[in-house]
């Protein structure tokens, strides 16, 4: 498949035809429908008092399946398609990365009743994992470190994008319109027209919009891939799966997911080393390990901001009251708290309660500089109003200043 990294870098998205080969389209449709029926049964059993019989299937604007929670040997082709050269291979080439790994494997469906348009947004939080100007700096200098996909199993034009918006904050006109009505087309926005089997790969800071959640049949394979081994720490460094499903896959696919595990574990070794040097106030070793995580000279402060978010998430994780829970209950609570992955728990468990507290103390000055004086609306970001600056990195605060703040 021909790929267009320069277009992806410039526009923030690229449409690719026949990502699902024609001779596999019917096969994948059939397998995904089996997963849909499985999930519908789960939601019906989980419905709350007052919910309709189908539970979330009937109430959701965009019912969304998590593939790794549903797959078995008979439907392994759904997950294995996520490792196809047209998906994993293309993602690696778009990112220009030595390695890439799957972060999320989802499937999106049409609602049972019309829900109309959603809201324009970027798939990042306000100031999280870093302010937009910081993310833009890293994308410009190091290329995209993450690719998100919508792959249509039936013709689809629900998604709209604002080309190039991944490389800048909002314009004043965009901010004004988002404040007035975030559910209508933005200036310069365009629909993404997909035929069955086509896909769009896009950068998650891009302004995008689900233009109409109608009852028209919609079946979208929704995937995420992150880079490993590039010049910058990926701004998506978590994942949404644990490996319980891997035994259902073919030997080759099992080996690929085991490789993904090794990549994450090796990165967590570096992150743990960085955090240890912060706790011990060892600035020299901190800089050495930081270079291992983020080899490029540009944007290392952006990497530190992302590490600060990780540290405070560790603190929240560390404060969960789970010691009295049975292992299955404990694991379920962990998964709910951090993107569904026990891998993060393994990182957190390397540090004592007091060490996690010390770590966050070291990041406190930076965290304060990332905040605004008051909570403000963040119309185009995931999550609600925030105390964090959505757009600007701290002024006059570089790596040496961070070290001196300990």
XYZ file of C-alpha atoms in Angstrom:
406
model
C 0.000 0.000 0.000
C 1.292 3.443 -0.947
C 1.636 5.741 2.065
C 2.010 9.514 2.280
C 4.024 10.493 5.386
C 4.563 14.077 4.204
C 0.828 14.582 3.655
C 0.105 13.048 7.044
C 2.613 15.389 8.688
C 1.218 18.431 6.847
C -2.544 17.826 7.033
C -2.821 15.656 10.135
C -4.757 12.967 8.279
C -4.567 10.798 5.184
C -7.255 8.709 3.474
C -6.109 5.280 2.300
C -8.129 3.124 -0.058
C -8.753 -0.608 0.366
C -7.096 -0.885 3.747
C -9.317 -3.943 4.092
C -8.525 -5.989 0.971
C -11.665 -6.696 -1.058
C -11.315 -10.446 -0.609
C -11.366 -10.023 3.206
C -14.220 -7.541 3.569
C -17.071 -10.043 3.932
C -15.037 -12.252 6.256
C -14.275 -9.368 8.606
C -17.842 -8.085 8.495
C -19.090 -11.498 9.600
C -16.577 -11.809 12.438
C -17.206 -8.316 13.740
C -20.959 -8.937 13.773
C -20.333 -11.956 16.008
C -18.490 -9.644 18.418
C -21.333 -7.118 18.222
C -23.838 -9.803 19.260
C -21.592 -10.857 22.150
C -21.305 -7.294 23.380
C -25.042 -6.690 23.036
C -25.669 -9.658 25.316
C -23.180 -8.309 27.877
C -24.782 -4.864 27.852
C -28.251 -6.364 28.209
C -27.083 -8.247 31.306
C -25.384 -5.134 32.731
C -28.302 -2.766 32.245
C -29.311 -0.657 35.216
C -32.801 -0.105 36.607
C -34.716 2.098 34.216
C -32.513 1.220 31.229
C -34.090 -0.284 28.096
C -33.673 -4.056 27.577
C -30.519 -3.614 25.494
C -28.759 -1.393 28.018
C -25.867 0.616 26.561
C -26.557 -0.728 23.072
C -29.859 1.167 23.060
C -28.744 4.286 24.931
C -25.308 5.009 23.476
C -24.739 7.587 20.747
C -21.870 5.451 19.426
C -21.831 1.930 20.889
C -18.195 0.952 21.138
C -16.692 -2.522 21.503
C -13.282 -3.361 22.972
C -12.005 -6.171 20.754
C -9.588 -7.737 23.230
C -12.434 -8.220 25.722
C -14.511 -10.222 23.230
C -12.242 -12.111 20.865
C -11.793 -15.907 20.819
C -10.300 -18.422 18.396
C -13.269 -18.161 16.011
C -12.994 -14.376 15.755
C -9.206 -13.971 16.077
C -9.103 -12.523 12.564
C -10.551 -9.260 13.940
C -7.519 -8.671 16.162
C -5.041 -10.146 13.708
C -6.175 -7.608 11.104
C -4.793 -4.964 13.479
C -1.350 -6.485 12.769
C -1.774 -6.454 8.968
C 0.767 -4.655 6.798
C -2.036 -2.272 5.777
C -2.613 -1.253 9.404
C 0.424 -1.851 11.632
C 2.892 -1.621 8.746
C 1.335 1.543 7.340
C 1.226 3.132 10.795
C 4.924 2.472 11.282
C 5.725 4.080 7.935
C 3.491 7.105 8.561
C 5.287 7.702 11.845
C 8.732 6.950 10.417
C 9.300 4.758 13.454
C 11.709 1.831 13.900
C 8.912 0.028 15.763
C 5.202 0.523 16.379
C 2.704 -1.177 18.666
C -1.060 -1.361 19.006
C -2.439 0.784 21.823
C -6.176 0.290 21.262
C -8.445 -2.053 19.277
C -12.031 -0.814 19.230
C -15.105 -1.109 17.026
C -17.707 1.639 16.678
C -21.339 1.164 15.673
C -24.356 3.297 14.834
C -26.899 4.031 17.589
C -30.358 2.498 17.813
C -31.955 5.970 17.673
C -30.813 9.246 16.134
C -28.439 11.252 18.336
C -27.426 13.894 15.821
C -24.053 15.628 15.759
C -21.413 15.320 18.488
C -19.037 18.104 19.533
C -15.839 19.178 17.812
C -12.828 18.112 19.828
C -9.209 17.050 19.890
C -8.466 13.607 21.332
C -6.330 15.069 24.103
C -7.299 16.584 27.427
C -6.765 20.207 28.473
C -3.006 20.394 28.935
C -2.801 16.613 28.874
C -0.517 14.895 28.037
C 1.047 18.339 27.403
C -0.146 21.753 26.180
C -0.899 21.958 22.468
C 2.144 24.135 21.731
C 4.344 21.452 23.267
C 2.732 18.641 21.299
C 3.025 20.716 18.118
C 6.712 21.350 18.785
C 7.405 17.640 19.051
C 5.318 16.730 15.995
C 7.077 19.368 13.888
C 10.589 18.341 14.956
C 10.203 14.594 15.418
C 7.171 13.653 13.334
C 3.961 12.065 14.587
C 4.472 9.555 17.370
C 0.908 8.261 17.276
C -1.616 7.289 14.588
C -5.338 6.757 15.083
C -7.516 5.006 12.510
C -11.129 4.787 11.386
C -11.537 1.902 8.933
C -14.997 1.586 7.408
C -16.660 -1.774 6.770
C -19.501 0.118 5.046
C -19.481 3.475 3.248
C -19.054 6.231 5.820
C -18.785 10.044 5.941
C -19.535 10.773 9.608
C -16.038 12.065 10.461
C -15.027 15.636 9.601
C -11.601 17.227 10.160
C -9.932 20.640 9.992
C -6.769 19.991 7.952
C -3.604 21.253 9.596
C -5.218 21.991 12.956
C -2.966 19.409 14.637
C -0.083 21.855 14.225
C -1.604 24.879 15.963
C -3.950 26.022 18.712
C -7.432 27.179 17.738
C -7.935 30.370 15.801
C -10.022 33.112 17.419
C -12.825 32.339 14.975
C -12.769 28.655 15.939
C -12.829 29.495 19.641
C -15.773 31.842 19.115
C -17.772 29.254 17.182
C -16.933 26.417 19.568
C -18.173 28.550 22.459
C -21.388 29.407 20.600
C -22.137 26.018 19.034
C -19.599 23.163 18.894
C -21.941 20.932 16.849
C -21.828 22.619 13.426
C -19.091 22.673 10.760
C -16.017 24.747 11.569
C -14.379 27.022 8.999
C -12.144 25.083 6.580
C -13.517 21.747 7.849
C -14.145 18.912 5.399
C -15.905 15.520 5.528
C -13.854 12.334 5.327
C -15.498 10.232 2.617
C -14.757 6.521 3.022
C -15.917 3.664 0.863
C -16.270 0.205 2.379
C -12.759 -1.027 3.147
C -11.175 2.439 3.149
C -9.476 3.966 6.163
C -8.445 7.348 7.457
C -5.337 7.658 9.598
C -5.192 10.852 11.643
C -3.221 12.645 14.319
C -5.195 12.918 17.560
C -4.531 16.633 18.248
C -6.431 17.439 15.020
C -9.834 19.129 15.385
C -12.400 16.542 14.341
C -16.133 16.001 14.549
C -18.683 13.195 14.386
C -21.178 15.044 12.182
C -24.202 12.794 12.666
C -24.792 9.783 14.886
C -27.776 8.492 12.953
C -29.290 5.024 12.682
C -27.643 4.441 9.305
C -25.551 1.265 9.507
C -22.075 2.148 10.731
C -19.272 -0.283 11.428
C -15.863 1.294 12.056
C -12.652 -0.453 13.107
C -11.078 2.130 15.425
C -7.365 1.562 16.117
C -4.423 3.305 17.733
C -0.687 2.769 17.173
C 2.254 4.404 18.893
C 5.892 4.742 17.894
C 8.834 3.110 19.642
C 12.484 3.864 19.025
C 12.094 7.311 17.494
C 13.679 10.583 18.580
C 10.810 11.566 20.914
C 8.797 9.995 23.731
C 5.368 9.231 22.278
C 2.585 11.503 23.490
C 0.451 8.364 23.749
C 2.541 6.051 25.918
C -0.223 3.955 27.490
C -2.360 1.169 26.078
C -5.899 -0.123 26.432
C -5.281 -3.862 26.547
C -3.866 -6.615 28.717
C -2.628 -9.874 27.183
C -5.352 -12.270 28.401
C -6.719 -12.563 24.851
C -3.370 -13.357 23.217
C -3.616 -17.201 23.570
C -6.629 -17.093 21.217
C -4.443 -15.811 18.377
C -2.246 -17.520 15.813
C 1.390 -18.238 16.770
C 2.633 -15.338 14.619
C 0.152 -12.898 16.170
C 1.014 -14.116 19.683
C 4.665 -13.453 18.974
C 3.866 -9.916 17.776
C 1.930 -9.059 20.929
C 4.736 -10.512 23.035
C 7.092 -8.161 21.198
C 4.758 -5.256 22.035
C 4.986 -6.266 25.696
C 8.774 -6.242 25.555
C 8.801 -2.771 23.992
C 6.597 -1.339 26.753
C 8.515 -3.102 29.506
C 11.832 -1.765 28.181
C 10.400 1.754 28.081
C 9.058 1.409 31.613
C 12.545 0.425 32.764
C 13.772 3.795 31.489
C 10.818 5.677 33.013
C 11.426 3.963 36.354
C 15.110 4.937 36.182
C 14.153 8.554 35.482
C 11.714 8.637 38.386
C 14.322 7.107 40.673
C 16.802 9.854 39.818
C 14.133 12.498 40.479
C 13.390 11.006 43.902
C 17.120 10.917 44.678
C 17.689 14.452 43.280
C 20.411 13.156 40.970
C 20.308 15.715 38.151
C 23.237 14.283 36.193
C 21.739 10.774 35.972
C 18.303 12.258 35.333
C 19.566 13.959 32.174
C 21.308 10.781 31.004
C 18.161 8.673 31.362
C 16.011 11.429 29.847
C 18.131 11.277 26.684
C 17.454 7.541 26.490
C 13.701 8.162 26.586
C 13.729 11.249 24.351
C 16.905 11.184 22.227
C 16.113 14.328 20.228
C 17.477 17.550 21.712
C 14.295 19.458 20.897
C 11.237 18.977 23.075
C 12.751 17.339 26.125
C 10.796 19.721 28.341
C 7.618 18.439 26.669
C 8.717 14.937 27.620
C 9.170 16.062 31.240
C 5.649 17.514 31.256
C 4.301 14.164 30.091
C 6.319 12.421 32.803
C 4.801 14.781 35.373
C 1.305 13.694 34.306
C 2.410 10.088 34.623
C 3.801 10.725 38.115
C 0.567 12.297 39.376
C -1.426 9.473 37.842
C 0.806 7.064 39.754
C -0.032 8.944 42.937
C -3.769 8.623 42.298
C -3.245 4.960 41.508
C -1.144 4.491 44.627
C -3.913 5.940 46.783
C -6.505 3.398 45.698
C -7.678 1.326 48.643
C -7.203 -2.154 47.228
C -5.190 -4.067 49.816
C -8.315 -5.664 51.281
C -9.726 -6.717 47.886
C -9.527 -10.140 46.303
C -7.070 -10.299 43.368
C -9.802 -10.217 40.706
C -11.524 -7.211 42.332
C -8.194 -5.440 42.743
C -7.221 -6.005 39.117
C -10.630 -4.771 37.914
C -10.210 -1.567 39.914
C -6.711 -1.035 38.535
C -7.950 -1.483 34.981
C -10.764 1.007 35.436
C -8.307 3.600 36.701
C -5.676 3.666 33.998
C -6.646 2.866 30.423
C -7.413 -0.779 31.146
C -3.827 -1.952 31.508
C -2.137 -3.791 34.353
C 1.188 -2.757 32.821
C 0.884 0.621 34.521
C 0.290 -1.078 37.861
C 3.554 -2.964 37.381
C 5.364 0.364 36.972
C 3.677 1.914 39.997
C 4.449 -1.089 42.197
C 8.187 -0.423 41.863
C 7.824 2.530 44.241
C 6.714 2.759 47.861
C 3.944 5.118 49.000
C 6.518 7.560 50.362
C 8.585 7.432 47.163
C 5.560 8.210 44.991
C 4.792 11.141 47.285
C 8.403 12.380 47.033
C 8.276 12.017 43.251
C 5.187 14.186 42.978
C 6.729 16.765 45.313
C 9.621 17.094 42.856
C 7.165 17.754 40.008
C 5.098 20.257 42.000
C 6.823 23.435 40.782
C 6.380 22.385 37.163
C 2.775 21.401 37.784
C 2.049 24.814 39.276
C 3.554 26.524 36.230
C 1.321 24.438 33.956
C -1.822 25.675 35.706
C -3.984 28.738 35.138
C -5.041 31.156 37.859
C -8.684 30.047 37.428
C -10.529 27.084 35.988
C -11.495 27.721 32.367
C -13.694 26.043 29.781
C -11.898 23.854 27.253
C -14.467 23.592 24.472
C -12.411 21.583 22.015
C -10.734 19.101 24.366
C -11.780 15.841 25.940
C -12.976 16.266 29.521
C -14.561 19.389 30.942
C -13.311 22.716 32.322
C -9.728 22.584 33.554
C -7.207 24.409 35.703
C -4.444 23.538 33.220
C -3.319 25.744 30.348
C -4.528 23.994 27.197
C -2.122 25.688 24.805
C 1.016 27.145 26.364
C 4.089 25.507 27.809
C 5.606 27.324 30.843
C 7.720 30.355 29.939
C 11.432 30.338 30.779
C 11.389 26.916 32.403
C 13.730 24.413 30.819
C 15.326 21.124 31.850
C 17.951 22.770 34.059
C 15.249 24.848 35.770
C 13.234 21.717 36.455
C 16.258 20.054 38.066
C 16.945 23.169 40.133
C 13.336 23.149 41.393
C 13.765 19.875 43.335
